PDB file of C-alpha atoms in Angstrom:
ATOM      1  CA  MET A   1      -0.028  -0.089   0.132  1.00 70.00           C
ATOM      2  CA  LYS A   2       1.232   3.475  -0.963  1.00 92.00           C
ATOM      3  CA  LEU A   3       1.468   5.572   2.103  1.00 92.00           C
ATOM      4  CA  GLU A   4       1.228   9.029  -0.294  1.00 93.00           C
ATOM      5  CA  ALA A   5      -2.218   7.805  -1.221  1.00 93.00           C
ATOM      6  CA  VAL A   6      -3.764   7.017   2.358  1.00 94.00           C
ATOM      7  CA  VAL A   7      -2.356  10.698   3.434  1.00 93.00           C
ATOM      8  CA  GLU A   8      -4.585  11.921   0.104  1.00 93.00           C
ATOM      9  CA  GLY A   9      -7.449   9.878   1.090  1.00 91.00           C
ATOM     10  CA  LEU A  10      -7.136  11.001   5.001  1.00 91.00           C
ATOM     11  CA  LEU A  11      -6.939  14.678   3.806  1.00 90.00           C
ATOM     12  CA  PHE A  12      -9.938  13.873   1.670  1.00 88.00           C
ATOM     13  CA  VAL A  13     -12.115  12.304   4.367  1.00 84.00           C
ATOM     14  CA  VAL A  14     -11.616  15.271   7.037  1.00 85.00           C
ATOM     15  CA  GLY A  15     -12.211  17.990   4.656  1.00 80.00           C
ATOM     16  CA  GLU A  16     -11.830  21.203   6.204  1.00 75.00           C
ATOM     17  CA  ASP A  17     -10.922  20.288   9.765  1.00 80.00           C
ATOM     18  CA  GLY A  18      -7.511  18.976   8.012  1.00 86.00           C
ATOM     19  CA  LEU A  19      -4.870  17.056   9.834  1.00 90.00           C
ATOM     20  CA  THR A  20      -1.854  18.082  11.746  1.00 92.00           C
ATOM     21  CA  LEU A  21       1.674  16.423  11.741  1.00 93.00           C
ATOM     22  CA  SER A  22       1.308  14.701  14.863  1.00 93.00           C
ATOM     23  CA  GLN A  23      -2.029  13.197  14.058  1.00 93.00           C
ATOM     24  CA  LEU A  24      -0.686  11.897  10.564  1.00 94.00           C
ATOM     25  CA  VAL A  25       2.373  10.023  12.951  1.00 94.00           C
ATOM     26  CA  ASP A  26       0.119   8.586  15.051  1.00 94.00           C
ATOM     27  CA  ILE A  27      -2.459   7.384  12.335  1.00 94.00           C
ATOM     28  CA  LEU A  28       0.115   5.827  10.091  1.00 94.00           C
ATOM     29  CA  GLY A  29       2.740   4.944  12.627  1.00 93.00           C
ATOM     30  CA  ILE A  30       5.941   6.080  11.001  1.00 94.00           C
ATOM     31  CA  GLU A  31       8.356   8.533  11.810  1.00 93.00           C
ATOM     32  CA  LEU A  32       7.727  12.370  11.453  1.00 92.00           C
ATOM     33  CA  ASP A  33      10.565  12.811   8.702  1.00 94.00           C
ATOM     34  CA  GLN A  34       8.591  10.130   6.395  1.00 94.00           C
ATOM     35  CA  VAL A  35       5.259  12.161   7.366  1.00 93.00           C
ATOM     36  CA  LYS A  36       7.251  15.466   5.944  1.00 93.00           C
ATOM     37  CA  GLU A  37       8.269  13.720   2.691  1.00 94.00           C
ATOM     38  CA  ILE A  38       5.229  12.139   1.799  1.00 94.00           C
ATOM     39  CA  LEU A  39       3.505  15.590   2.213  1.00 93.00           C
ATOM     40  CA  SER A  40       6.317  17.503   0.590  1.00 93.00           C
ATOM     41  CA  HIS A  41       5.543  15.049  -2.395  1.00 93.00           C
ATOM     42  CA  LEU A  42       1.965  15.595  -2.379  1.00 93.00           C
ATOM     43  CA  LYS A  43       2.613  19.450  -2.204  1.00 92.00           C
ATOM     44  CA  ASP A  44       4.618  18.932  -5.327  1.00 92.00           C
ATOM     45  CA  LYS A  45       2.167  16.591  -7.443  1.00 92.00           C
ATOM     46  CA  TYR A  46      -0.689  19.351  -6.455  1.00 92.00           C
ATOM     47  CA  GLU A  47       1.185  22.194  -7.764  1.00 90.00           C
ATOM     48  CA  LYS A  48       1.652  21.099 -11.272  1.00 90.00           C
ATOM     49  CA  GLU A  49      -1.345  22.511 -13.718  1.00 87.00           C
ATOM     50  CA  ASP A  50      -2.825  19.122 -14.477  1.00 88.00           C
ATOM     51  CA  SER A  51      -4.187  19.150 -10.672  1.00 90.00           C
ATOM     52  CA  GLY A  52      -7.605  20.678  -9.294  1.00 90.00           C
ATOM     53  CA  ILE A  53      -6.739  20.649  -5.907  1.00 90.00           C
ATOM     54  CA  ARG A  54      -3.413  21.793  -3.580  1.00 89.00           C
ATOM     55  CA  MET A  55      -2.439  21.278  -0.428  1.00 90.00           C
ATOM     56  CA  ASN A  56      -2.010  24.147   2.297  1.00 87.00           C
ATOM     57  CA  PHE A  57      -1.104  24.943   5.869  1.00 85.00           C
ATOM     58  CA  LEU A  58      -3.530  26.582   7.916  1.00 76.00           C
ATOM     59  CA  GLY A  59      -4.023  26.937  11.364  1.00 72.00           C
ATOM     60  CA  ASN A  60      -1.776  24.594  12.234  1.00 80.00           C
ATOM     61  CA  THR A  61      -2.967  21.642   9.924  1.00 88.00           C
ATOM     62  CA  PHE A  62      -2.837  20.513   6.509  1.00 90.00           C
ATOM     63  CA  LYS A  63      -5.669  20.859   3.986  1.00 90.00           C
ATOM     64  CA  LEU A  64      -6.447  19.960   0.580  1.00 88.00           C
ATOM     65  CA  THR A  65      -7.906  23.047  -0.636  1.00 86.00           C
ATOM     66  CA  THR A  66      -9.401  24.317  -4.561  1.00 86.00           C
ATOM     67  CA  LYS A  67      -6.841  26.388  -6.466  1.00 85.00           C
ATOM     68  CA  LYS A  68      -7.516  29.715  -6.541  1.00 85.00           C
ATOM     69  CA  GLU A  69      -7.111  30.437 -10.271  1.00 87.00           C
ATOM     70  CA  HIS A  70     -10.013  28.084 -11.024  1.00 85.00           C
ATOM     71  CA  LYS A  71     -12.525  30.318  -8.539  1.00 82.00           C
ATOM     72  CA  ASN A  72     -14.227  31.586 -11.499  1.00 84.00           C
ATOM     73  CA  TYR A  73     -15.654  28.510 -12.620  1.00 83.00           C
ATOM     74  CA  PHE A  74     -16.631  26.929  -9.017  1.00 76.00           C
ATOM     75  CA  GLN A  75     -18.793  30.689  -8.919  1.00 75.00           C
ATOM     76  CA  LYS A  76     -20.407  29.389 -12.090  1.00 76.00           C
ATOM     77  CA  LEU A  77     -21.342  26.282 -10.312  1.00 71.00           C
ATOM     78  CA  LEU A  78     -22.920  27.829  -7.376  1.00 65.00           C
ATOM     79  CA  GLU A  79     -24.688  30.327  -9.777  1.00 66.00           C
ATOM     80  CA  ASN A  80     -26.491  27.871 -11.712  1.00 64.00           C
ATOM     81  CA  PRO A  81     -29.727  27.265 -10.990  1.00 55.00           C
ATOM     82  CA  GLU A  82     -29.557  23.361 -11.391  1.00 59.00           C
ATOM     83  CA  SER A  83     -26.868  23.039  -8.576  1.00 57.00           C
ATOM     84  CA  ASN A  84     -29.482  25.058  -6.358  1.00 61.00           C
ATOM     85  CA  VAL A  85     -30.923  21.502  -5.543  1.00 73.00           C
ATOM     86  CA  LEU A  86     -30.137  20.609  -1.794  1.00 83.00           C
ATOM     87  CA  THR A  87     -29.844  17.331  -0.880  1.00 87.00           C
ATOM     88  CA  GLN A  88     -31.696  15.111   2.100  1.00 89.00           C
ATOM     89  CA  ALA A  89     -28.984  15.699   4.114  1.00 90.00           C
ATOM     90  CA  ALA A  90     -28.376  19.646   3.529  1.00 91.00           C
ATOM     91  CA  LEU A  91     -32.153  20.106   4.240  1.00 91.00           C
ATOM     92  CA  GLU A  92     -31.550  17.838   7.556  1.00 92.00           C
ATOM     93  CA  THR A  93     -28.753  20.095   8.222  1.00 93.00           C
ATOM     94  CA  LEU A  94     -30.660  23.523   7.483  1.00 93.00           C
ATOM     95  CA  ALA A  95     -33.472  22.611   9.337  1.00 91.00           C
ATOM     96  CA  ILE A  96     -31.547  21.996  12.505  1.00 93.00           C
ATOM     97  CA  ILE A  97     -29.726  25.321  12.073  1.00 94.00           C
ATOM     98  CA  ALA A  98     -33.031  27.005  11.278  1.00 93.00           C
ATOM     99  CA  TYR A  99     -34.841  25.496  14.439  1.00 92.00           C
ATOM    100  CA  ASN A 100     -32.048  26.055  17.107  1.00 93.00           C
ATOM    101  CA  GLN A 101     -29.791  29.042  15.687  1.00 92.00           C
ATOM    102  CA  PRO A 102     -27.340  30.069  16.134  1.00 94.00           C
ATOM    103  CA  MET A 103     -25.393  26.917  16.857  1.00 94.00           C
ATOM    104  CA  THR A 104     -21.594  25.570  16.114  1.00 94.00           C
ATOM    105  CA  ARG A 105     -20.734  23.034  13.474  1.00 93.00           C
ATOM    106  CA  MET A 106     -20.122  20.960  16.377  1.00 93.00           C
ATOM    107  CA  GLU A 107     -23.339  21.186  17.901  1.00 94.00           C
ATOM    108  CA  ILE A 108     -25.311  20.273  14.102  1.00 94.00           C
ATOM    109  CA  ASP A 109     -22.896  17.124  13.994  1.00 93.00           C
ATOM    110  CA  GLU A 110     -23.772  16.068  17.081  1.00 93.00           C
ATOM    111  CA  ILE A 111     -27.728  16.177  16.254  1.00 93.00           C
ATOM    112  CA  ARG A 112     -27.616  14.622  12.893  1.00 91.00           C
ATOM    113  CA  GLY A 113     -24.891  11.934  14.062  1.00 90.00           C
ATOM    114  CA  VAL A 114     -22.615  12.828  11.065  1.00 90.00           C
ATOM    115  CA  ALA A 115     -19.828  15.197   9.967  1.00 89.00           C
ATOM    116  CA  THR A 116     -21.260  18.132   8.184  1.00 89.00           C
ATOM    117  CA  SER A 117     -18.236  20.336   7.716  1.00 88.00           C
ATOM    118  CA  GLN A 118     -18.860  19.958   3.974  1.00 88.00           C
ATOM    119  CA  ILE A 119     -22.578  20.597   4.084  1.00 91.00           C
ATOM    120  CA  VAL A 120     -21.939  23.590   6.186  1.00 92.00           C
ATOM    121  CA  ARG A 121     -19.346  24.916   3.638  1.00 90.00           C
ATOM    122  CA  LYS A 122     -21.605  24.394   0.556  1.00 88.00           C
ATOM    123  CA  LEU A 123     -24.602  26.131   2.852  1.00 91.00           C
ATOM    124  CA  VAL A 124     -22.637  29.143   3.363  1.00 90.00           C
ATOM    125  CA  ALA A 125     -21.416  29.227  -0.124  1.00 85.00           C
ATOM    126  CA  LYS A 126     -24.937  29.107  -1.400  1.00 85.00           C
ATOM    127  CA  GLY A 127     -25.909  31.799   1.104  1.00 87.00           C
ATOM    128  CA  PHE A 128     -28.624  30.024   3.047  1.00 92.00           C
ATOM    129  CA  ILE A 129     -26.174  30.301   6.029  1.00 93.00           C
ATOM    130  CA  LYS A 130     -23.844  32.639   7.309  1.00 93.00           C
ATOM    131  CA  GLU A 131     -21.304  32.949  10.300  1.00 92.00           C
ATOM    132  CA  THR A 132     -22.497  35.398  13.162  1.00 92.00           C
ATOM    133  CA  GLY A 133     -20.049  35.036  15.337  1.00 91.00           C
ATOM    134  CA  ARG A 134     -18.190  32.740  17.527  1.00 92.00           C
ATOM    135  CA  SER A 135     -18.943  30.645  20.894  1.00 90.00           C
ATOM    136  CA  ASP A 136     -17.814  30.862  24.116  1.00 90.00           C
ATOM    137  CA  ALA A 137     -16.998  27.127  24.027  1.00 87.00           C
ATOM    138  CA  PRO A 138     -13.498  25.993  24.556  1.00 87.00           C
ATOM    139  CA  GLY A 139     -11.880  27.046  21.335  1.00 85.00           C
ATOM    140  CA  ARG A 140     -14.407  29.434  20.356  1.00 89.00           C
ATOM    141  CA  PRO A 141     -16.029  27.763  17.181  1.00 91.00           C
ATOM    142  CA  ILE A 142     -17.973  29.716  15.019  1.00 93.00           C
ATOM    143  CA  LEU A 143     -21.512  30.415  15.345  1.00 94.00           C
ATOM    144  CA  TYR A 144     -24.165  30.014  11.937  1.00 95.00           C
ATOM    145  CA  GLN A 145     -27.773  30.599  11.192  1.00 94.00           C
ATOM    146  CA  THR A 146     -30.125  31.255   8.427  1.00 93.00           C
ATOM    147  CA  THR A 147     -29.729  34.096   5.878  1.00 91.00           C
ATOM    148  CA  SER A 148     -32.322  36.130   3.941  1.00 88.00           C
ATOM    149  CA  GLU A 149     -31.730  34.250   1.122  1.00 87.00           C
ATOM    150  CA  PHE A 150     -32.768  31.004   3.227  1.00 88.00           C
ATOM    151  CA  LEU A 151     -36.099  33.088   4.050  1.00 86.00           C
ATOM    152  CA  ASP A 152     -36.686  33.967   0.148  1.00 84.00           C
ATOM    153  CA  TYR A 153     -35.821  30.346  -1.079  1.00 82.00           C
ATOM    154  CA  PHE A 154     -38.378  28.415   1.235  1.00 82.00           C
ATOM    155  CA  GLY A 155     -41.176  31.384   0.976  1.00 84.00           C
ATOM    156  CA  LEU A 156     -40.692  32.533   4.524  1.00 82.00           C
ATOM    157  CA  SER A 157     -41.111  36.528   5.554  1.00 84.00           C
ATOM    158  CA  THR A 158     -39.278  35.698   8.761  1.00 86.00           C
ATOM    159  CA  ILE A 159     -37.934  32.475  10.697  1.00 87.00           C
ATOM    160  CA  ASP A 160     -40.849  32.920  12.892  1.00 86.00           C
ATOM    161  CA  ASP A 161     -43.323  31.700   9.658  1.00 85.00           C
ATOM    162  CA  LEU A 162     -41.273  28.264  10.000  1.00 85.00           C
ATOM    163  CA  PRO A 163     -43.839  25.614  10.995  1.00 84.00           C
ATOM    164  CA  LYS A 164     -43.718  24.845  14.494  1.00 79.00           C
ATOM    165  CA  PHE A 165     -41.631  21.700  15.587  1.00 65.00           C
ATOM    166  CA  GLU A 166     -44.324  20.379  17.701  1.00 65.00           C
ATOM    167  CA  LYS A 167     -46.196  20.440  14.982  1.00 56.00           C
ATOM    168  CA  ILE A 168     -44.469  18.394  12.660  1.00 54.00           C
ATOM    169  CA  VAL A 169     -43.556  16.185  15.111  1.00 55.00           C
ATOM    170  CA  SER A 170     -47.358  15.230  16.269  1.00 55.00           C
ATOM    171  CA  GLU A 171     -48.117  15.204  12.548  1.00 54.00           C
ATOM    172  CA  VAL A 172     -45.385  12.677  11.832  1.00 50.00           C
ATOM    173  CA  ILE A 173     -46.558  10.694  14.785  1.00 51.00           C
ATOM    174  CA  GLU A 174     -50.004  10.516  13.917  1.00 56.00           C
ATOM    175  CA  ASP A 175     -49.230   9.357  10.220  1.00 54.00           C
ATOM    176  CA  THR A 176     -47.670   6.488  11.412  1.00 54.00           C
ATOM    177  CA  ASP A 177     -49.644   3.235  11.958  1.00 52.00           C
ATOM    178  CA  LEU A 178     -47.556   1.764  15.195  1.00 49.00           C
ATOM    179  CA  TYR A 179     -49.858  -1.375  14.949  1.00 52.00           C
ATOM    180  CA  HIS A 180     -49.542  -2.244  11.231  1.00 51.00           C
ATOM    181  CA  SER A 181     -45.903  -2.623  10.290  1.00 48.00           C
ATOM    182  CA  LYS A 182     -44.721  -3.588   6.847  1.00 47.00           C
ATOM    183  CA  TYR A 183     -42.507  -5.967   8.896  1.00 47.00           C
ATOM    184  CA  GLN A 184     -45.212  -8.675   9.987  1.00 49.00           C
ATOM    185  CA  GLU A 185     -44.488 -11.211  12.501  1.00 49.00           C
ATOM    186  CA  LYS A 186     -44.750 -14.601  10.830  1.00 48.00           C
ATOM    187  CA  GLU A 187     -45.978 -18.031  12.696  1.00 52.00           C
ATOM    188  CA  ASP A 188     -43.566 -20.453  13.655  1.00 48.00           C
ATOM    189  CA  ASP A 189     -44.960 -22.841  10.598  1.00 51.00           C
ATOM    190  CA  GLU A 190     -44.704 -20.219   8.034  1.00 53.00           C
ATOM    191  CA  VAL A 191     -41.109 -19.802   8.755  1.00 44.00           C
ATOM    192  CA  LEU A 192     -40.185 -23.915   8.721  1.00 45.00           C
TER     193      LEU A 192
END
């Protein structure tokens, strides 16, 4: 197995969180000099013209980022109406923020049960959420809240126009038939 490919995959998976040198040493189980050599080779590889990404050292971590010279294409992608379709994950994340704002990405992750860094980044880029300051929690994480673009997209005048959460939950419970399940118990003689 080529460790360079492993490091590339690790940096892709962690996204904007990035990885420190010590994290890479621990994960890979190799010496610091070897990790530095791998990172140097990857950095050289990404600086070539045929690569669409590059590696940056930001905030004491190594991260994969896009190249600044491709910015116009990324902007066109975001402005394309077809790219404004929201995924289920994006809708869930927006709902969490809308009903609990302002909140940090870690708080969103805890509610969804999965990492949301890329989704949050996309929602910021689309203008549906914005940074509104910093939390008093350790590390002073960024707080996010919905924007006027969010309200426009969903046809709301104010955030107070959102359906009441309790009403949504009660409607879901009413629509759920707890007695009849699509999974029916079978008699012992049916199973055998």
